[in-house]
mmCIF file of C-alpha atoms in Angstrom:
data_model
loop_
_atom_site.group_PDB
_atom_site.id
_atom_site.type_symbol
_atom_site.label_atom_id
_atom_site.label_comp_id
_atom_site.label_asym_id
_atom_site.label_seq_id
_atom_site.Cartn_x
_atom_site.Cartn_y
_atom_site.Cartn_z
ATOM 1 C CA MET A 16 114.364 122.827 104.063
ATOM 2 C CA PHE A 17 110.940 124.023 105.198
ATOM 3 C CA GLY A 18 110.537 126.057 102.021
ATOM 4 C CA MET A 19 110.067 122.894 99.960
ATOM 5 C CA GLU A 20 107.011 120.637 99.849
ATOM 6 C CA GLN A 21 109.068 118.178 101.826
ATOM 7 C CA SER A 22 107.713 114.716 102.538
ATOM 8 C CA TRP A 23 110.341 113.424 104.938
ATOM 9 C CA GLY A 24 112.505 114.474 107.836
ATOM 10 C CA LYS A 25 114.778 112.519 110.160
ATOM 11 C CA ALA A 26 112.653 109.411 110.686
ATOM 12 C CA PRO A 27 114.078 106.113 109.329
ATOM 13 C CA ALA A 28 113.042 105.337 105.767
ATOM 14 C CA PRO A 29 109.989 103.031 105.741
ATOM 15 C CA SER A 30 109.945 99.599 104.169
ATOM 16 C CA VAL A 31 106.131 99.434 104.365
ATOM 17 C CA ILE A 32 103.784 102.383 103.736
ATOM 18 C CA MET A 33 100.293 101.865 105.165
ATOM 19 C CA ASP A 34 96.999 103.405 104.050
ATOM 20 C CA LEU A 35 95.668 103.657 107.600
ATOM 21 C CA SER A 36 92.038 104.671 107.021
ATOM 22 C CA PRO A 37 90.879 101.644 104.967
ATOM 23 C CA ILE A 38 93.024 99.281 107.050
ATOM 24 C CA ALA A 39 91.322 100.459 110.243
ATOM 25 C CA ARG A 40 87.951 99.828 108.558
ATOM 26 C CA LEU A 41 88.632 96.333 107.224
ATOM 27 C CA ASP A 42 85.611 94.925 109.080
ATOM 28 C CA GLY A 43 83.365 97.918 108.373
ATOM 29 C CA ASN A 44 84.119 99.713 111.628
ATOM 30 C CA ALA A 45 87.026 102.010 112.485
ATOM 31 C CA ARG A 46 89.223 99.995 114.844
ATOM 32 C CA TRP A 47 92.918 100.621 115.464
ATOM 33 C CA GLU A 48 93.232 97.000 116.531
ATOM 34 C CA LEU A 49 93.105 96.139 112.826
ATOM 35 C CA VAL A 50 96.121 98.359 112.179
ATOM 36 C CA ASP A 51 98.045 96.596 114.954
ATOM 37 C CA ALA A 52 96.924 93.203 113.613
ATOM 38 C CA THR A 53 98.093 94.140 110.102
ATOM 39 C CA VAL A 54 101.528 95.150 111.406
ATOM 40 C CA GLU A 55 101.837 91.929 113.396
ATOM 41 C CA ALA A 56 100.706 89.787 110.443
ATOM 42 C CA TRP A 57 103.221 91.439 108.100
ATOM 43 C CA ARG A 58 106.047 90.856 110.592
ATOM 44 C CA ILE A 59 105.103 87.173 110.851
ATOM 45 C CA GLN A 60 104.311 86.469 107.204
ATOM 46 C CA VAL A 61 106.625 88.802 105.277
ATOM 47 C CA ASP A 62 109.358 90.687 107.141
ATOM 48 C CA PRO A 63 109.991 90.635 110.905
ATOM 49 C CA ALA A 64 112.252 93.711 110.615
ATOM 50 C CA ALA A 65 109.811 95.856 108.596
ATOM 51 C CA ARG A 66 109.689 99.620 109.292
ATOM 52 C CA PHE A 67 106.121 100.889 109.021
ATOM 53 C CA TYR A 68 104.845 104.372 108.184
ATOM 54 C CA GLY A 69 101.164 105.271 107.970
ATOM 55 C CA VAL A 70 99.153 107.976 106.230
ATOM 56 C CA ALA A 71 95.612 108.688 107.480
ATOM 57 C CA ASP A 72 92.780 110.891 106.351
ATOM 58 C CA ASN A 73 92.063 113.519 109.021
ATOM 59 C CA SER A 74 88.550 112.076 109.242
ATOM 60 C CA LEU A 75 89.873 108.783 110.651
ATOM 61 C CA TYR A 76 90.576 110.429 114.018
ATOM 62 C CA TYR A 77 86.861 111.173 114.478
ATOM 63 C CA LYS A 78 85.823 107.636 113.576
ATOM 64 C CA LEU A 79 88.153 105.927 116.049
ATOM 65 C CA ASP A 80 87.312 105.309 119.696
ATOM 66 C CA PRO A 81 89.402 107.126 122.363
ATOM 67 C CA LYS A 82 91.900 104.265 122.547
ATOM 68 C CA GLY A 83 92.321 104.327 118.779
ATOM 69 C CA ARG A 84 92.871 108.097 118.782
ATOM 70 C CA GLN A 85 95.519 107.661 121.443
ATOM 71 C CA LYS A 86 97.270 105.016 119.331
ATOM 72 C CA LEU A 87 97.213 107.263 116.256
ATOM 73 C CA GLY A 88 98.770 110.015 118.366
ATOM 74 C CA GLU A 89 101.476 107.605 119.536
ATOM 75 C CA TRP A 90 102.340 106.779 115.929
ATOM 76 C CA LYS A 91 102.676 110.491 115.157
ATOM 77 C CA ARG A 92 104.837 111.168 118.224
ATOM 78 C CA SER A 93 107.175 108.342 117.178
ATOM 79 C CA ARG A 94 107.369 109.741 113.609
ATOM 80 C CA ARG A 95 105.525 106.742 112.181
ATOM 81 C CA ALA A 96 102.413 108.483 110.818
ATOM 82 C CA ARG A 97 100.843 111.691 109.583
ATOM 83 C CA SER A 98 97.239 112.836 109.056
ATOM 84 C CA VAL A 99 96.200 114.834 105.999
ATOM 85 C CA SER A 100 92.959 116.006 104.425
ATOM 86 C CA TRP A 101 93.176 113.368 101.680
ATOM 87 C CA ALA A 102 95.568 110.470 102.130
ATOM 88 C CA ASP A 103 95.742 108.954 98.635
ATOM 89 C CA PRO A 104 98.062 111.442 96.868
ATOM 90 C CA GLU A 105 100.224 111.855 99.975
ATOM 91 C CA LEU A 106 100.664 108.101 100.315
ATOM 92 C CA LEU A 107 101.553 107.753 96.630
ATOM 93 C CA GLU A 108 104.070 110.596 96.831
ATOM 94 C CA LEU A 109 105.804 108.775 99.684
ATOM 95 C CA ALA A 110 105.687 105.507 97.736
ATOM 96 C CA THR A 111 107.318 107.329 94.818
ATOM 97 C CA GLN A 112 110.019 108.714 97.090
ATOM 98 C CA PHE A 113 110.676 105.334 98.748
ATOM 99 C CA SER A 114 110.584 103.170 95.650
ATOM 100 C CA ASP A 115 111.670 99.982 97.458
ATOM 101 C CA ALA A 116 108.856 100.139 100.019
ATOM 102 C CA SER A 117 105.782 97.933 99.848
ATOM 103 C CA VAL A 118 102.355 99.604 100.076
ATOM 104 C CA VAL A 119 99.489 98.108 102.093
ATOM 105 C CA THR A 120 96.047 99.368 101.045
ATOM 106 C CA THR A 121 92.705 98.223 99.637
ATOM 107 C CA ASP A 122 92.707 100.750 96.788
ATOM 108 C CA LEU A 123 93.575 100.256 93.112
ATOM 109 C CA PHE A 124 94.252 104.008 92.641
ATOM 110 C CA ARG A 125 92.942 103.897 89.058
ATOM 111 C CA ASP A 126 92.214 107.621 89.115
ATOM 112 C CA HIS A 127 95.845 108.393 90.120
ATOM 113 C CA ARG A 128 97.639 106.479 87.395
ATOM 114 C CA ARG A 129 98.246 109.487 85.191
ATOM 115 C CA THR A 130 100.010 111.363 88.012
ATOM 116 C CA PHE A 131 101.829 108.234 89.241
ATOM 117 C CA PRO A 132 102.552 106.154 86.115
ATOM 118 C CA TRP A 133 104.633 103.654 88.102
ATOM 119 C CA LEU A 134 101.318 102.244 89.362
ATOM 120 C CA GLN A 135 100.721 100.644 85.964
ATOM 121 C CA GLY A 136 101.905 97.056 86.361
ATOM 122 C CA THR A 137 103.448 97.496 89.807
ATOM 123 C CA THR A 138 103.886 94.482 92.090
ATOM 124 C CA ARG A 139 104.556 96.560 95.245
ATOM 125 C CA ILE A 140 100.994 96.893 96.519
ATOM 126 C CA TRP A 141 99.314 94.457 98.879
ATOM 127 C CA LYS A 142 95.785 94.160 100.232
ATOM 128 C CA PRO A 143 95.177 92.963 103.808
ATOM 129 C CA VAL A 144 92.323 90.461 103.956
ATOM 130 C CA PHE A 145 90.572 90.030 107.301
ATOM 131 C CA VAL A 146 88.921 86.612 107.608
ATOM 132 C CA ALA A 147 87.894 84.733 110.751
ATOM 133 C CA GLY A 148 89.874 87.027 113.012
ATOM 134 C CA THR A 149 93.134 86.707 111.074
ATOM 135 C CA ILE A 150 94.848 88.803 108.400
ATOM 136 C CA ARG A 151 96.579 87.560 105.293
ATOM 137 C CA PHE A 152 97.926 89.517 102.321
ATOM 138 C CA GLU A 153 97.007 89.387 98.641
ATOM 139 C CA GLN A 154 98.964 91.154 95.932
ATOM 140 C CA LEU A 155 96.621 93.616 94.245
ATOM 141 C CA ASP A 156 96.266 93.372 90.479
ATOM 142 C CA TYR A 157 97.722 96.542 89.030
ATOM 143 C CA SER A 158 97.674 95.373 85.428
ATOM 144 C CA PRO A 159 98.053 98.402 83.122
ATOM 145 C CA ILE A 160 94.794 100.024 82.053
ATOM 146 C CA PRO A 161 94.425 102.078 78.857
ATOM 147 C CA ALA A 162 94.732 105.859 78.877
ATOM 148 C CA GLU A 163 91.048 106.356 78.079
ATOM 149 C CA GLU A 164 90.041 104.357 81.146
ATOM 150 C CA VAL A 165 92.409 106.395 83.320
ATOM 151 C CA SER A 166 90.697 109.529 81.967
ATOM 152 C CA TRP A 167 87.183 108.451 82.866
ATOM 153 C CA ARG A 168 88.341 107.175 86.252
ATOM 154 C CA ILE A 169 89.680 110.668 86.963
ATOM 155 C CA GLU A 170 86.437 112.223 85.726
ATOM 156 C CA GLU A 171 84.376 109.849 87.858
ATOM 157 C CA ALA A 172 86.456 110.625 90.947
ATOM 158 C CA ASN A 173 85.578 114.297 90.517
ATOM 159 C CA LEU A 174 81.860 113.853 89.889
ATOM 160 C CA THR A 175 79.203 112.965 92.410
ATOM 161 C CA PRO A 176 79.923 112.203 96.095
ATOM 162 C CA LYS A 177 77.197 111.076 98.455
ATOM 163 C CA GLY A 178 73.898 112.110 96.915
ATOM 164 C CA PHE A 179 75.024 115.078 94.825
ATOM 165 C CA GLY A 180 74.331 115.502 91.145
ATOM 166 C CA GLY A 181 74.962 117.960 88.350
ATOM 167 C CA LYS A 182 75.150 121.642 89.194
ATOM 168 C CA GLU A 183 74.418 120.998 92.884
ATOM 169 C CA VAL A 184 77.722 119.210 93.450
ATOM 170 C CA ARG A 185 79.714 121.788 91.537
ATOM 171 C CA ASP A 186 78.209 124.638 93.561
ATOM 172 C CA ALA A 187 78.441 122.887 96.948
ATOM 173 C CA LEU A 188 82.025 121.778 96.490
ATOM 174 C CA ARG A 189 83.117 125.343 95.838
ATOM 175 C CA TYR A 190 82.640 126.017 99.565
ATOM 176 C CA GLU A 191 83.835 124.772 102.921
ATOM 177 C CA TRP A 192 81.129 123.478 105.291
ATOM 178 C CA ALA A 193 80.713 123.130 109.062
ATOM 179 C CA CYS A 194 78.479 120.730 111.005
ATOM 180 C CA THR A 195 75.715 122.352 113.096
ATOM 181 C CA ASN A 196 75.122 119.336 115.362
ATOM 182 C CA THR A 197 77.050 119.912 118.587
ATOM 183 C CA ALA A 198 76.886 116.177 119.366
ATOM 184 C CA CYS A 199 78.727 115.309 116.154
ATOM 185 C CA LEU A 200 82.502 114.944 116.251
ATOM 186 C CA TRP A 201 82.804 117.110 113.121
ATOM 187 C CA SER A 202 81.285 120.027 115.038
ATOM 188 C CA ARG A 203 84.562 120.238 116.970
ATOM 189 C CA LYS A 204 86.350 121.140 113.745
ATOM 190 C CA ALA A 205 85.990 124.470 111.997
ATOM 191 C CA VAL A 206 85.754 122.653 108.658
ATOM 192 C CA ILE A 207 84.225 119.282 107.717
ATOM 193 C CA GLU A 208 87.180 117.501 106.153
ATOM 194 C CA GLU A 209 85.097 115.104 104.101
ATOM 195 C CA ASP A 210 82.960 116.011 101.137
ATOM 196 C CA PRO A 211 79.482 117.048 102.348
ATOM 197 C CA ALA A 212 76.399 114.953 101.670
ATOM 198 C CA PHE A 213 73.100 116.021 100.108
ATOM 199 C CA LYS A 214 69.662 115.219 101.544
ATOM 200 C CA ASP A 215 66.228 116.491 100.450
ATOM 201 C CA GLY A 216 67.816 119.334 98.537
ATOM 202 C CA ASP A 217 70.072 120.491 101.384
ATOM 203 C CA VAL A 218 73.753 120.082 102.172
ATOM 204 C CA VAL A 219 74.259 117.982 105.313
ATOM 205 C CA CYS A 220 77.110 116.613 107.398
ATOM 206 C CA PRO A 221 78.356 113.311 105.902
ATOM 207 C CA SER A 222 78.657 111.794 109.380
ATOM 208 C CA CYS A 223 75.442 112.719 111.220
ATOM 209 C CA SER A 224 73.242 114.128 108.386
ATOM 210 C CA ALA A 225 72.600 117.347 110.341
ATOM 211 C CA PRO A 226 72.327 120.539 108.260
ATOM 212 C CA ALA A 227 75.717 121.890 107.243
ATOM 213 C CA ARG A 228 76.599 125.595 107.483
ATOM 214 C CA ARG A 229 78.269 127.105 104.450
ATOM 215 C CA LEU A 230 81.576 128.843 105.059
ATOM 216 C CA ALA A 231 83.926 130.628 102.682
ATOM 217 C CA VAL A 232 84.888 129.603 99.155
ATOM 218 C CA ARG A 233 87.235 126.622 99.239
ATOM 219 C CA ALA A 234 89.699 128.256 96.858
ATOM 220 C CA GLY A 235 90.709 130.599 99.714
ATOM 221 C CA THR A 236 91.447 127.763 102.150
ATOM 222 C CA LYS A 237 95.067 127.303 103.208
ATOM 223 C CA GLU A 238 96.673 124.208 104.702
ATOM 224 C CA ILE A 239 98.782 124.471 107.848
ATOM 225 C CA VAL A 240 101.459 121.766 108.087
ATOM 226 C CA PHE A 241 102.678 120.701 111.542
ATOM 227 C CA PHE A 242 106.093 119.135 112.213
ATOM 228 C CA LEU A 243 107.974 117.468 115.043
ATOM 229 C CA GLU A 244 111.459 118.725 114.202
ATOM 230 C CA ASP A 245 111.541 117.972 110.455
ATOM 231 C CA ASP A 246 108.938 115.196 110.425
ATOM 232 C CA GLU A 247 105.453 116.069 109.219
ATOM 233 C CA ILE A 248 102.595 114.882 111.435
ATOM 234 C CA ASP A 249 99.466 116.866 110.471
ATOM 235 C CA ARG A 250 97.903 119.002 107.751
ATOM 236 C CA ILE A 251 94.976 121.153 108.914
ATOM 237 C CA PRO A 252 92.770 123.185 106.541
ATOM 238 C CA LEU A 253 92.186 126.825 107.522
ATOM 239 C CA ALA A 254 89.208 128.335 105.734
ATOM 240 C CA GLU A 255 89.096 131.970 104.741
ATOM 241 C CA ARG A 256 88.143 134.202 107.718
ATOM 242 C CA ALA A 257 88.796 131.259 110.094
ATOM 243 C CA GLU A 258 91.321 131.034 112.909
ATOM 244 C CA LEU A 259 93.128 128.195 114.647
ATOM 245 C CA VAL A 260 94.425 128.431 118.236
ATOM 246 C CA ILE A 261 97.348 126.158 119.052
ATOM 247 C CA GLY A 262 97.824 125.107 122.656
ATOM 248 C CA ARG A 263 96.908 122.663 125.412
ATOM 249 C CA SER A 264 93.136 122.647 125.109
ATOM 250 C CA ARG A 265 90.365 120.957 123.150
ATOM 251 C CA ASP A 266 87.593 123.027 121.615
ATOM 252 C CA LEU A 267 86.214 124.250 118.312
ATOM 253 C CA GLY A 268 88.913 125.864 116.226
ATOM 254 C CA ARG A 269 91.796 124.570 118.333
ATOM 255 C CA TYR A 270 94.808 122.341 117.723
ATOM 256 C CA ASP A 271 95.516 120.400 120.927
ATOM 257 C CA VAL A 272 99.254 119.704 121.107
ATOM 258 C CA ARG A 273 98.686 116.978 123.691
ATOM 259 C CA GLU A 274 97.570 114.747 120.816
ATOM 260 C CA VAL A 275 101.059 114.798 119.278
ATOM 261 C CA LEU A 276 103.520 115.718 122.077
ATOM 262 C CA ASP A 277 104.474 113.727 125.135
ATOM 263 C CA GLY A 278 103.744 115.133 128.588
ATOM 264 C CA ALA A 279 107.012 117.014 129.155
ATOM 265 C CA ALA A 280 107.054 118.541 125.678
ATOM 266 C CA ALA A 281 103.358 119.462 125.758
ATOM 267 C CA ALA A 282 103.886 121.220 129.112
ATOM 268 C CA ARG A 283 106.204 123.709 127.368
ATOM 269 C CA ILE A 284 103.319 124.824 125.150
ATOM 270 C CA SER A 285 100.894 127.243 126.821
ATOM 271 C CA ARG A 286 97.160 126.637 126.925
ATOM 272 C CA ASP A 287 96.691 129.491 124.452
ATOM 273 C CA HIS A 288 100.070 129.689 122.755
ATOM 274 C CA LEU A 289 99.591 130.850 119.159
ATOM 275 C CA LYS A 290 96.745 131.892 116.889
ATOM 276 C CA VAL A 291 96.821 131.420 113.121
ATOM 277 C CA VAL A 292 94.259 133.300 111.003
ATOM 278 C CA ASN A 293 93.343 133.253 107.317
ATOM 279 C CA ARG A 294 92.460 136.749 106.175
ATOM 280 C CA ASN A 295 91.411 136.941 102.532
ATOM 281 C CA GLY A 296 93.724 134.092 101.608
ATOM 282 C CA ARG A 297 96.720 135.448 103.552
ATOM 283 C CA VAL A 298 97.839 133.656 106.716
ATOM 284 C CA PHE A 299 98.996 135.474 109.854
ATOM 285 C CA ALA A 300 100.447 134.084 113.101
ATOM 286 C CA GLU A 301 99.886 135.857 116.429
ATOM 287 C CA GLU A 302 101.702 135.085 119.679
ATOM 288 C CA LEU A 303 99.187 134.935 122.555
ATOM 289 C CA GLY A 304 101.501 135.646 125.487
ATOM 290 C CA SER A 305 102.895 132.152 125.931
ATOM 291 C CA LYS A 306 105.469 131.337 128.593
ATOM 292 C CA ASN A 307 108.099 129.854 126.257
ATOM 293 C CA GLY A 308 107.508 132.049 123.241
ATOM 294 C CA THR A 309 107.269 131.672 119.478
ATOM 295 C CA GLU A 310 109.801 132.370 116.747
ATOM 296 C CA PHE A 311 109.346 133.289 113.101
ATOM 297 C CA VAL A 312 111.966 131.729 110.811
ATOM 298 C CA ALA A 313 112.320 133.457 107.440
ATOM 299 C CA ALA A 314 113.113 131.555 104.250
ATOM 300 C CA GLU A 315 116.747 132.677 104.395
ATOM 301 C CA GLY A 316 117.081 131.507 108.019
ATOM 302 C CA ARG A 317 116.630 134.827 109.862
ATOM 303 C CA VAL A 318 114.956 134.243 113.249
ATOM 304 C CA VAL A 319 112.651 136.783 114.909
ATOM 305 C CA ARG A 320 110.892 136.286 118.261
ATOM 306 C CA LEU A 321 107.210 137.157 117.910
ATOM 307 C CA GLN A 322 105.781 139.850 120.172
ATOM 308 C CA THR A 323 102.480 139.271 121.934
ATOM 309 C CA GLY A 324 99.483 140.545 119.997
ATOM 310 C CA ILE A 325 101.433 141.422 116.840
ATOM 311 C CA GLN A 326 100.389 139.489 113.745
ATOM 312 C CA GLN A 327 103.177 138.118 111.541
ATOM 313 C CA ALA A 328 102.367 137.341 107.888
ATOM 314 C CA LEU A 329 103.385 133.814 106.896
ATOM 315 C CA ALA A 330 104.401 132.961 103.343
ATOM 316 C CA THR A 331 105.496 129.743 101.659
ATOM 317 C CA GLY A 332 109.063 128.942 102.682
ATOM 318 C CA GLU A 333 108.738 130.474 106.145
ATOM 319 C CA ARG A 334 107.929 128.675 109.367
ATOM 320 C CA ILE A 335 106.838 129.221 112.954
ATOM 321 C CA ALA A 336 108.641 127.495 115.845
ATOM 322 C CA LEU A 337 106.807 127.119 119.166
ATOM 323 C CA ALA A 338 108.691 126.862 122.486
ATOM 324 C CA GLY A 339 112.136 126.609 120.929
ATOM 325 C CA GLY A 340 111.064 124.364 118.070
ATOM 326 C CA ILE A 341 109.266 121.617 119.996
ATOM 327 C CA LEU A 342 106.503 122.051 117.424
ATOM 328 C CA ASN A 343 106.879 123.735 114.037
ATOM 329 C CA LEU A 344 104.365 124.805 111.442
ATOM 330 C CA ARG A 345 104.402 126.235 107.958
ATOM 331 C CA LEU A 346 102.111 126.870 105.012
ATOM 332 C CA SER A 347 101.566 124.094 102.534
ATOM 333 C CA GLY A 348 102.347 124.956 98.945
ATOM 334 C CA LYS A 349 99.609 122.586 97.795
ATOM 335 C CA HIS A 350 96.014 123.411 96.937
ATOM 336 C CA ARG A 351 93.358 122.241 99.371
ATOM 337 C CA PRO A 352 92.324 118.708 98.299
ATOM 338 C CA ARG A 353 88.665 118.017 97.782
ATOM 339 C CA GLY A 354 87.922 115.689 100.644
ATOM 340 C CA THR A 355 88.117 111.911 100.841
ATOM 341 C CA TYR A 356 85.300 110.800 98.538
ATOM 342 C CA GLU A 357 85.859 107.222 97.399
ATOM 343 C CA PRO A 358 84.087 106.831 94.052
ATOM 344 C CA ASP A 359 82.744 103.607 92.591
ATOM 345 C CA LEU A 360 85.644 102.710 90.324
ATOM 346 C CA THR A 361 84.346 99.369 89.103
ATOM 347 C CA THR A 362 81.922 100.264 86.320
ATOM 348 C CA PRO A 363 82.519 102.787 83.501
ATOM 349 C CA PRO A 364 80.041 105.694 83.582
ATOM 350 C CA PHE A 365 78.865 104.872 80.054
ATOM 351 C CA LEU A 366 77.699 101.402 81.218
ATOM 352 C CA ARG A 367 75.560 102.742 84.070
ATOM 353 C CA ASN A 368 71.836 103.399 84.001
ATOM 354 C CA GLU A 369 72.153 106.541 86.080
ATOM 355 C CA SER A 370 72.783 109.904 84.483
ATOM 356 C CA HIS A 371 74.965 112.708 85.866
#
């Protein structure tokens, strides 16, 4: 089961799939209260028995206040949400899998209509509208668009995020970047999980505009997928030559299990439980002397308990189980997505005055 690019585990099938990042920013700020208000409004106006599932960009966590981060963690613990580097394709894959579910978003997904042709003419997608403190829903117009428009929407979505142009963007987006401002929330992550910005000829953090430090080539980045039992909750990029420590602690280059496990389950994970490293594009897991141990599960089901300090290579189809499987991880078989840039998809490039 873990060998596939699975999208679902044991959680109940959703009847509503939510694009959490734009919903939380309906009023221009990132507020989880807007997610709660959207759920409540849907139950009142559409379906009181609706089952909700949300997909968030990893960057949303850093834009929410502490209460909002706690609420996002609660959704993950209850198998109602996951965070990924780029939510759009993940959300649309789930909507393809659960073809009877409604989708709540603000996006027209014009640049995804070649990959997901069911979007052309669909009546499943609804936009939450926040007016005077209340939320109502409008059906988004997904009238079919011609193939040539789909093509330039895709091209536009891959062109120029946040102040880049021409060769600069192509060169910069070949690499991973880290924020150098210790006061910025992105500095707590080994990799900025949004596309970088460009200011006065330099690459800067898209959040605080501090200079960004260039890391390894993005092509060598691997994604680590975290699960509660069979249900995916997080996808974390691991740049080449980077490492990620999994345990009960917050710091740069760490995955704090307390964000996704309840108190009793988190207590079974040691402060420094497991280290995952990316060495020249190959991923290795190393047990750090935890109390409750770590197991390697091969693709064919063979289980081996990891020994402290010995690095175990991890390939697609294999997984790592911490503390008897309270938390599982595996390699993603997908390529690292290129951030969460939201292009201007309203005007064709050939009608603009600007040149690329």
